[in-house]
CSV table of C-alpha atoms and ligand atoms in Angstrom, one decimal:
chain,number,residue,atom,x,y,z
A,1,UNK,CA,-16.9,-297.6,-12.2
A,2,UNK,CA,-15.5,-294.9,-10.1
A,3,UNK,CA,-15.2,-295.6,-6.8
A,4,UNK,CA,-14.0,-293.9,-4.0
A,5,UNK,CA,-14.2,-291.6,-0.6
A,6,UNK,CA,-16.9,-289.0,-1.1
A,7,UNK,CA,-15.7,-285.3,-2.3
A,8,UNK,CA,-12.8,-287.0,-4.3
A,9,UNK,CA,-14.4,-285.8,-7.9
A,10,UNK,CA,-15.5,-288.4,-9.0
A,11,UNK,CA,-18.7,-287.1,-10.4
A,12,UNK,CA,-17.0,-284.3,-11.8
A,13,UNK,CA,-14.9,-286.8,-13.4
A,14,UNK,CA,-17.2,-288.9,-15.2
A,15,UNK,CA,-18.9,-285.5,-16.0
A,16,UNK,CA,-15.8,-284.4,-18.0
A,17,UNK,CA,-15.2,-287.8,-19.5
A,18,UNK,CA,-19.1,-288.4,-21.2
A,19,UNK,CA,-19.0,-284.4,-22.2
A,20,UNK,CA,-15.3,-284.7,-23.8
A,21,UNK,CA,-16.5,-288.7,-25.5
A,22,UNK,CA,-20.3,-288.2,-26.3
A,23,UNK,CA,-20.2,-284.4,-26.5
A,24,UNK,CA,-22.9,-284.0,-23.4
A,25,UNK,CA,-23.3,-284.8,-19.4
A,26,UNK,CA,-27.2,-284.7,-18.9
A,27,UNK,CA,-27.7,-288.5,-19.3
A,28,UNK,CA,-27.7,-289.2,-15.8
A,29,UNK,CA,-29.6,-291.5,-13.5
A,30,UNK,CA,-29.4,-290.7,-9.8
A,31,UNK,CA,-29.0,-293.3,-8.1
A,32,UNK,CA,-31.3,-293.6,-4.4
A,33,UNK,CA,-33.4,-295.6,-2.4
A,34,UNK,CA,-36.0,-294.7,-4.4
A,35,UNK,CA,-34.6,-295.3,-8.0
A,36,UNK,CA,-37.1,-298.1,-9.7
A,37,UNK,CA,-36.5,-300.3,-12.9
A,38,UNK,CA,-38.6,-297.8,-14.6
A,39,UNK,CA,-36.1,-295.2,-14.2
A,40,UNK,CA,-33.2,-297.8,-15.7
A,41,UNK,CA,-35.4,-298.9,-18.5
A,42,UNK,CA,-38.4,-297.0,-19.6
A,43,UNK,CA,-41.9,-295.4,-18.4
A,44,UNK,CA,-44.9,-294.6,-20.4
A,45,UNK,CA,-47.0,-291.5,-21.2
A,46,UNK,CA,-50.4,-292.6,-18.9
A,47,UNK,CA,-52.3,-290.4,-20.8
A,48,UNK,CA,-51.0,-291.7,-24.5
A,49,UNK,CA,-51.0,-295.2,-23.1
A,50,UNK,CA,-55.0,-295.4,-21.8
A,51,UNK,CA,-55.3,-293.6,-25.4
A,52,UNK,CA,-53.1,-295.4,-27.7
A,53,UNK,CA,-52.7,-298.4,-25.8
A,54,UNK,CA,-48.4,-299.1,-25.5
A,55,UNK,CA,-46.8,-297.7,-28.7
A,56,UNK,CA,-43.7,-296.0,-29.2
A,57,UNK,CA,-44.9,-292.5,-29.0
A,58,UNK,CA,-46.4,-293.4,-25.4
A,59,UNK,CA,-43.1,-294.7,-24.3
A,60,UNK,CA,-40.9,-292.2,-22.1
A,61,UNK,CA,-37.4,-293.6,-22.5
A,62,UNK,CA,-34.8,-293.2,-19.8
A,63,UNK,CA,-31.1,-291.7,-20.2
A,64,UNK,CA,-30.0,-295.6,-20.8
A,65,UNK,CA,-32.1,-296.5,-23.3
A,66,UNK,CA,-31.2,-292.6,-24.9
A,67,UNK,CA,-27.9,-294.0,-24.6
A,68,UNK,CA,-28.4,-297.1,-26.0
A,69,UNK,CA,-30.4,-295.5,-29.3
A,70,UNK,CA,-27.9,-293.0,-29.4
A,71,UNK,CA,-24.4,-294.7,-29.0
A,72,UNK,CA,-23.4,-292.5,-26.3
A,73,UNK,CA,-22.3,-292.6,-22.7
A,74,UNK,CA,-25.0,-292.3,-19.8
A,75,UNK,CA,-24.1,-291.5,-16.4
A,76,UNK,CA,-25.3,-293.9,-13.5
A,77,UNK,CA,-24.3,-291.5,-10.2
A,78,UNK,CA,-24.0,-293.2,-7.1
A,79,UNK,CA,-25.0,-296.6,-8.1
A,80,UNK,CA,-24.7,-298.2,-4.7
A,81,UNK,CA,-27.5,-296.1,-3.5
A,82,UNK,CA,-29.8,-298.5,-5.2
A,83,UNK,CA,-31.0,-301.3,-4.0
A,84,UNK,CA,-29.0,-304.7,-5.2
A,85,UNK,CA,-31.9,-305.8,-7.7
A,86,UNK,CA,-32.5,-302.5,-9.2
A,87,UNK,CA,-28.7,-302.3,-10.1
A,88,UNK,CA,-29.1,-305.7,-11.2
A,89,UNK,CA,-31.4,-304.4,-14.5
A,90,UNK,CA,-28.0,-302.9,-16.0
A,91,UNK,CA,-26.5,-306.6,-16.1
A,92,UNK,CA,-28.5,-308.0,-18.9
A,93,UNK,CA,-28.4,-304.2,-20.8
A,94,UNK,CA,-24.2,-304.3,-20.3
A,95,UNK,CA,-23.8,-308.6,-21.4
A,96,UNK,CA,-26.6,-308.2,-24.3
A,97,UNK,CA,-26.1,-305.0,-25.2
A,98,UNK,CA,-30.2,-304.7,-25.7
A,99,UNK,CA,-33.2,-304.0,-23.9
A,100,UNK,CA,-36.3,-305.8,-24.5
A,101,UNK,CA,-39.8,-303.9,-24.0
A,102,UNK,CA,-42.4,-306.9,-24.0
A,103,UNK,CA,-45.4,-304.4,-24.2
A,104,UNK,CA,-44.6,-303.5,-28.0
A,105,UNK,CA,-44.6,-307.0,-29.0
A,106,UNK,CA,-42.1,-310.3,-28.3
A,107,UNK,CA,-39.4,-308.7,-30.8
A,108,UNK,CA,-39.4,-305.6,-29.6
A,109,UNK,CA,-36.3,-304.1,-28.1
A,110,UNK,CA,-33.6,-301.4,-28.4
A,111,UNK,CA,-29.8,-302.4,-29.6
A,112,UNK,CA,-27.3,-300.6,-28.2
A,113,UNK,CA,-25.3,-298.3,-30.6
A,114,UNK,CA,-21.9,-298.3,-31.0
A,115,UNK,CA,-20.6,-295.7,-28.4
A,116,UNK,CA,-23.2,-296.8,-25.6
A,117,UNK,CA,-21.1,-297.6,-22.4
A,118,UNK,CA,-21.9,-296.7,-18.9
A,119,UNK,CA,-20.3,-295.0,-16.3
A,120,UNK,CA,-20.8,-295.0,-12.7
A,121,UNK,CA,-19.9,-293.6,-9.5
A,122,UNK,CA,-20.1,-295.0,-6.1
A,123,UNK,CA,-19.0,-293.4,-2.4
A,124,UNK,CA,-17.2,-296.4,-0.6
A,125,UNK,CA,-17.6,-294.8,2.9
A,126,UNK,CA,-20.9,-293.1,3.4
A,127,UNK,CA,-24.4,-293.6,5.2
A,128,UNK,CA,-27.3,-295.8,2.9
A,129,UNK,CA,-25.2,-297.4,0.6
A,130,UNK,CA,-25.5,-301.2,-0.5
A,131,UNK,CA,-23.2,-303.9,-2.0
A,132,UNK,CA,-22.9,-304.6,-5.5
A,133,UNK,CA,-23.5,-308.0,-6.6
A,134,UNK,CA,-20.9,-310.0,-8.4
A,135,UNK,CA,-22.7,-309.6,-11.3
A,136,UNK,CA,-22.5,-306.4,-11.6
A,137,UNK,CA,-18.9,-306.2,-10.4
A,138,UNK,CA,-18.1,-308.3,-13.4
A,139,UNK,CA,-19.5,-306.3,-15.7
A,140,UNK,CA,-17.3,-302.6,-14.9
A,141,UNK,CA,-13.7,-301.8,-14.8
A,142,UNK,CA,-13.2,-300.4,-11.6
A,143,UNK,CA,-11.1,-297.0,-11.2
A,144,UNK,CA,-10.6,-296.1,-7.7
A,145,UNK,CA,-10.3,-292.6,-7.3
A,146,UNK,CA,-7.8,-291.2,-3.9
A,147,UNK,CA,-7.6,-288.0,-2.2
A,148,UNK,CA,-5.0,-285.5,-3.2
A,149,UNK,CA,-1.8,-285.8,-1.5
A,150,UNK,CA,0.2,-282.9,-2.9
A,151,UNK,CA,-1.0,-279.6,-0.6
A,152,UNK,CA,0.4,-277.5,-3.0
A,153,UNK,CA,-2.1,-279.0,-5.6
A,154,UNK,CA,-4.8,-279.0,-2.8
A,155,UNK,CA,-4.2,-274.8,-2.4
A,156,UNK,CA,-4.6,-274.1,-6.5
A,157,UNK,CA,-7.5,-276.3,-7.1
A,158,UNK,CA,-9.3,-274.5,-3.7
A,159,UNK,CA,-8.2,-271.1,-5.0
A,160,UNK,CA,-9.6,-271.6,-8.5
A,161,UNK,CA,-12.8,-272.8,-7.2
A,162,UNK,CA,-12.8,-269.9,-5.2
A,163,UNK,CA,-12.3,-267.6,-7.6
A,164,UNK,CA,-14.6,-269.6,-9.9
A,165,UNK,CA,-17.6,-269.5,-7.5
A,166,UNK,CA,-16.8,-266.1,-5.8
A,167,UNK,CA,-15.1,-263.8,-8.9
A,168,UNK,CA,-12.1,-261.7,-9.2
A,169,UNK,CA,-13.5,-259.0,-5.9
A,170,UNK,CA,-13.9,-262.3,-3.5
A,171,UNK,CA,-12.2,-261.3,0.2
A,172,UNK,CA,-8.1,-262.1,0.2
A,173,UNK,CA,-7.3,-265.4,1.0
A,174,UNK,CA,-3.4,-265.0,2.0
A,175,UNK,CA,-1.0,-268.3,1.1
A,176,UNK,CA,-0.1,-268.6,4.9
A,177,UNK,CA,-3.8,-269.4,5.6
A,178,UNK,CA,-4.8,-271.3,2.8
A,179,UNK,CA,-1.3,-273.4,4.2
A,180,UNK,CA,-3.5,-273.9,7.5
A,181,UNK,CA,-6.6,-275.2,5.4
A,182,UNK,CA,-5.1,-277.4,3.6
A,183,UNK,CA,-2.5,-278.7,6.0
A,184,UNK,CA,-5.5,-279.1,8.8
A,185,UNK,CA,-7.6,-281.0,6.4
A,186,UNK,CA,-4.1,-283.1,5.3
A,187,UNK,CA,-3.8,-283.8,9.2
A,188,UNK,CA,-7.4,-285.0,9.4
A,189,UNK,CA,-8.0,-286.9,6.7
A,190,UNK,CA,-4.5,-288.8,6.9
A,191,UNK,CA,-4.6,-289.5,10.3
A,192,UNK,CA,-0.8,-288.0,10.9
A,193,UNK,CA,0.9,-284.8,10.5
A,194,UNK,CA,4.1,-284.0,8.7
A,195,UNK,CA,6.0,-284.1,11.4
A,196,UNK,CA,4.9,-287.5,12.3
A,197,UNK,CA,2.2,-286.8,15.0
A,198,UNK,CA,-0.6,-289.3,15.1
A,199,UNK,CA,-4.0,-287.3,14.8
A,200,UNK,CA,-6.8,-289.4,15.8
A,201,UNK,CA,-9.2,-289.7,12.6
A,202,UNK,CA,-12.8,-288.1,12.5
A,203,UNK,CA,-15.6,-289.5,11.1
A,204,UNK,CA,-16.7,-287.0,8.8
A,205,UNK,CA,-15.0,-287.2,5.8
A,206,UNK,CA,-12.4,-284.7,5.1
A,207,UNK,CA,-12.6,-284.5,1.6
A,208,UNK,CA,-11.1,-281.6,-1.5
A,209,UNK,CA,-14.9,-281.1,-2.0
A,210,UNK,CA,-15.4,-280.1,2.0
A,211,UNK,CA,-12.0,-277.9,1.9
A,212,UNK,CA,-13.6,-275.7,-0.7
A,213,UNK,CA,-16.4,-275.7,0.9
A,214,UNK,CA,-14.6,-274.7,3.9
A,215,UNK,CA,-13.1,-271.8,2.1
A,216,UNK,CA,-15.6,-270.3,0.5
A,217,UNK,CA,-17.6,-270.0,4.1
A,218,UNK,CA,-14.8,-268.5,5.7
A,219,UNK,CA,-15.0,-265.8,2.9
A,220,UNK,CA,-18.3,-265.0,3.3
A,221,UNK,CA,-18.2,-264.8,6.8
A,222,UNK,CA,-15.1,-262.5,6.6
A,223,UNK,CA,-17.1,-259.9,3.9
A,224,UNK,CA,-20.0,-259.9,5.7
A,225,UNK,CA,-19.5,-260.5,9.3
A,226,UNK,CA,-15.4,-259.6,9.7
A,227,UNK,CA,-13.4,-257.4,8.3
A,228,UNK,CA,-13.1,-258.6,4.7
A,229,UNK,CA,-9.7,-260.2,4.8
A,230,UNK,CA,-10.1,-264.3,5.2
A,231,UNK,CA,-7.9,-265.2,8.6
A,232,UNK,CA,-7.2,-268.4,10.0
A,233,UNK,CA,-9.8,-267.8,12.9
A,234,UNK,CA,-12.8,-267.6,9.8
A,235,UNK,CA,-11.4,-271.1,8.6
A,236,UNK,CA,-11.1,-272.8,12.2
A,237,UNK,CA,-14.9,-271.8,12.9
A,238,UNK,CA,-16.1,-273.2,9.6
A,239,UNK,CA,-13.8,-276.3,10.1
A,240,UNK,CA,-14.6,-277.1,13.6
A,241,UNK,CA,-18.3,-276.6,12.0
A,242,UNK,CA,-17.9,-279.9,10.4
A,243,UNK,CA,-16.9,-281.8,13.1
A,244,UNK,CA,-19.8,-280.4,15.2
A,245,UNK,CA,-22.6,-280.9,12.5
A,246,UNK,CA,-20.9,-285.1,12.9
A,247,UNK,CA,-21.2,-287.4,15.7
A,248,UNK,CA,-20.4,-286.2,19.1
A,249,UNK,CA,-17.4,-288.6,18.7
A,250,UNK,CA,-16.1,-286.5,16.0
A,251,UNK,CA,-16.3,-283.5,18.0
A,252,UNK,CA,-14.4,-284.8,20.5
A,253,UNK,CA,-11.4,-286.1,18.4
A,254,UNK,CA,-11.3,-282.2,16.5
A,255,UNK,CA,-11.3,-281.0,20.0
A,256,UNK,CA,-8.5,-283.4,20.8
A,257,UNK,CA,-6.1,-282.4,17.6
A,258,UNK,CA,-6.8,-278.4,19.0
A,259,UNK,CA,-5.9,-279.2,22.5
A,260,UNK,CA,-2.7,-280.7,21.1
A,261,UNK,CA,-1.5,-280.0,17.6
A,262,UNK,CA,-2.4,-276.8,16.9
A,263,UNK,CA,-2.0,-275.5,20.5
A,264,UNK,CA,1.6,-276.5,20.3
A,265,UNK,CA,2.0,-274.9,16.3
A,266,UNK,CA,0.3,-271.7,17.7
A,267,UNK,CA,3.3,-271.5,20.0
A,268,UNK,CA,5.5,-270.1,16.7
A,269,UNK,CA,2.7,-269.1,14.3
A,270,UNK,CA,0.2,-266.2,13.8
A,271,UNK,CA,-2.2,-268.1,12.1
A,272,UNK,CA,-2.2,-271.2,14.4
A,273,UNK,CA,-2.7,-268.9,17.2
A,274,UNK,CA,-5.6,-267.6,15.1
A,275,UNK,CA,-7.0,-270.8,14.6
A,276,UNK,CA,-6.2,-271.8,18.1
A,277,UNK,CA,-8.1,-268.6,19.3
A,278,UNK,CA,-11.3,-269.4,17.1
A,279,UNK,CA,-11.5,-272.8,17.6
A,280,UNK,CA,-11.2,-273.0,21.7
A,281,UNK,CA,-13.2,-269.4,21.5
A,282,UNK,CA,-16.0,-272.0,20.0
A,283,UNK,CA,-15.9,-274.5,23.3
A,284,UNK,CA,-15.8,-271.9,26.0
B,1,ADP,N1,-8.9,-284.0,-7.8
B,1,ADP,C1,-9.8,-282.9,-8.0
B,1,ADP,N2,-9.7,-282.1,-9.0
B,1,ADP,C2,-10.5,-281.1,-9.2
B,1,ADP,N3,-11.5,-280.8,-8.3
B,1,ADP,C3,-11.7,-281.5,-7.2
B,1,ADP,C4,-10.8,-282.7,-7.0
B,1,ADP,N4,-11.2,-283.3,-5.9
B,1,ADP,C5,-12.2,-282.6,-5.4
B,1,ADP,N5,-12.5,-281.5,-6.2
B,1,ADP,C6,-13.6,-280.6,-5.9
B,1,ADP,O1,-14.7,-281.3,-5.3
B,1,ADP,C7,-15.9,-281.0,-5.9
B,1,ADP,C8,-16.9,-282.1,-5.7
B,1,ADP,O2,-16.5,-283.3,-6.3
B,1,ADP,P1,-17.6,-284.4,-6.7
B,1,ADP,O3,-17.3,-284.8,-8.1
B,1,ADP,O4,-18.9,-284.0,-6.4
B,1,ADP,O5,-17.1,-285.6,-5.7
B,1,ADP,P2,-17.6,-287.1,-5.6
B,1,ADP,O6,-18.6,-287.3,-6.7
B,1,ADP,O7,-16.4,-287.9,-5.6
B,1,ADP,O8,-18.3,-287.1,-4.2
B,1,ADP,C9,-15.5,-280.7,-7.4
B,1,ADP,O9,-16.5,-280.0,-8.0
B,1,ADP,C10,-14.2,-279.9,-7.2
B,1,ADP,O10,-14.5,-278.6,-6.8
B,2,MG,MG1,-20.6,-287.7,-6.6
């Protein structure tokens, strides 16, 4: 179980890890409001079931019980977004290591394979989630996965998504501005600055996955609306962005760390006084 703040990779984690162990990704349940037993266990073929009446050829099996069959790993994203009994049907599939399907007679079930396991993901803060029961709890070993502290790791992973999603021609991002991404987002999401300067702590959640999302909307807006060259005043519009698409609460407190933080960094920076520029250029 991967748990953590949203954005912090965990999906592309346990991605990586059932690609790498059981060679593919694509069993994967999505976990919602609207996931059913059905979707954990099996469905059935209407058409070959009014037919045949339940027989194995009429039952659709889902990724666990592919898993299961196959001894390999199956994804279960976002678990918490199911409701408490639905993620309850794993617990007698992970103890017993077998799924029983009553419609194809009173022995009828699947064993799990040796290499069955499960891994799944779950956002700690986030709207619509539920607890996990104790049960359940039991059953995984719990990784929790953290933010990245190191900016200078922040600044490569955003640049090679950036030139992963955008190619070797994307706009020119220069280090002293990809410095005022990352240490804006560090600011935010920590709650201080480096120099010890308490920054009040928005809502929304600051996450790597928002930074590069942050970057590569400040590109696009400097190719096509500026003048090609990424400046700190494209990635103060697209960050203040987040804070306004938030509560009005969060808008405020982003307001607050302009009026104060980076006003008093633009006093002996260029690209403070960008993002200063862009960001109060947004309120007026
Ligand atoms: N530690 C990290 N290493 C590599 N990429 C990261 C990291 N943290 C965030 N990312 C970026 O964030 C994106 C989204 O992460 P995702 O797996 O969807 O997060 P989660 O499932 O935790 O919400 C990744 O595709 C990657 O671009
Ligand atoms: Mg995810």
């Amino acid at each position: 179980m991967l748990v953590g703040e949203p954005g912090t990779a965990k999906s592309m984690l346990s991605e990586l890890l059932a690609a790498a162990i059981s060679g593919t990704s694509n069993l994967t349940i999505q976990g919602s409001a609207g996931t059913t037993e059905d979707h954990v266990r099996y469905s059935w073929n209407y058409a070959l079931l009014i037919a045949e009446g339940p027989t194995q050829r009429a039952l659709v099996p889902s990724p666990v019980y592919q898993a299961m069959a196959s001894g390999r790993l199956v994804r279960f994203e976002e678990i918490t977004r199911c409701p408490p009994e639905i993620q309850d049907t794993l617990v007698s599939i992970l103890s017993e290591k077998q799924l029983m399907i009553p419609e194809l007679g009173d022995e009828a079930r699947v064993w799990a394979r040796p290499g069955f396991n499960v891994i799944a993901t779950a956002n700690l803060r986030d709207r619509g989630v539920h607890e996990m029961s104790a049960a359940l709890k039991r059953r995984f070993n719990f990784e929790t996965v953290r933010p990245i502290r190191d900016r200078a790791f922040e600044a490569t992973l955003i640049t090679q998504s950036l030139d992963a999603e955008l190619g070797p021609g994307r706009p020119p991002l220069a280090a002293s501005v990809m410095d005022v991404l990352v240490t804006a987002f560090a600011d935010l999401r920590t709650g201080t600055t480096t120099g010890g300067t308490p920054v009040k702590r928005p809502e929304a959640v600051m996450s790597t996955a928002e930074a590069v999302n942050v970057a590569i909307a400040s590109s696009m807006a400097a190719r096509y609306l500026g003048d090609g060259t990424v400046d700190a005043g494209d990635i103060a519009r697209q960050l203040v962005g987040i804070a306004l698409k938030g509560t009005d609460e969060d808008a405020r407190l982003i307001r607050h760390y302009v009026d104060n933080v980076v006003r008093e960094r633009a006093r002996g920076s260029r690209e403070w006084r960008e993002f200063f520029d862009a960001a109060d250029g947004l309120w007026r």
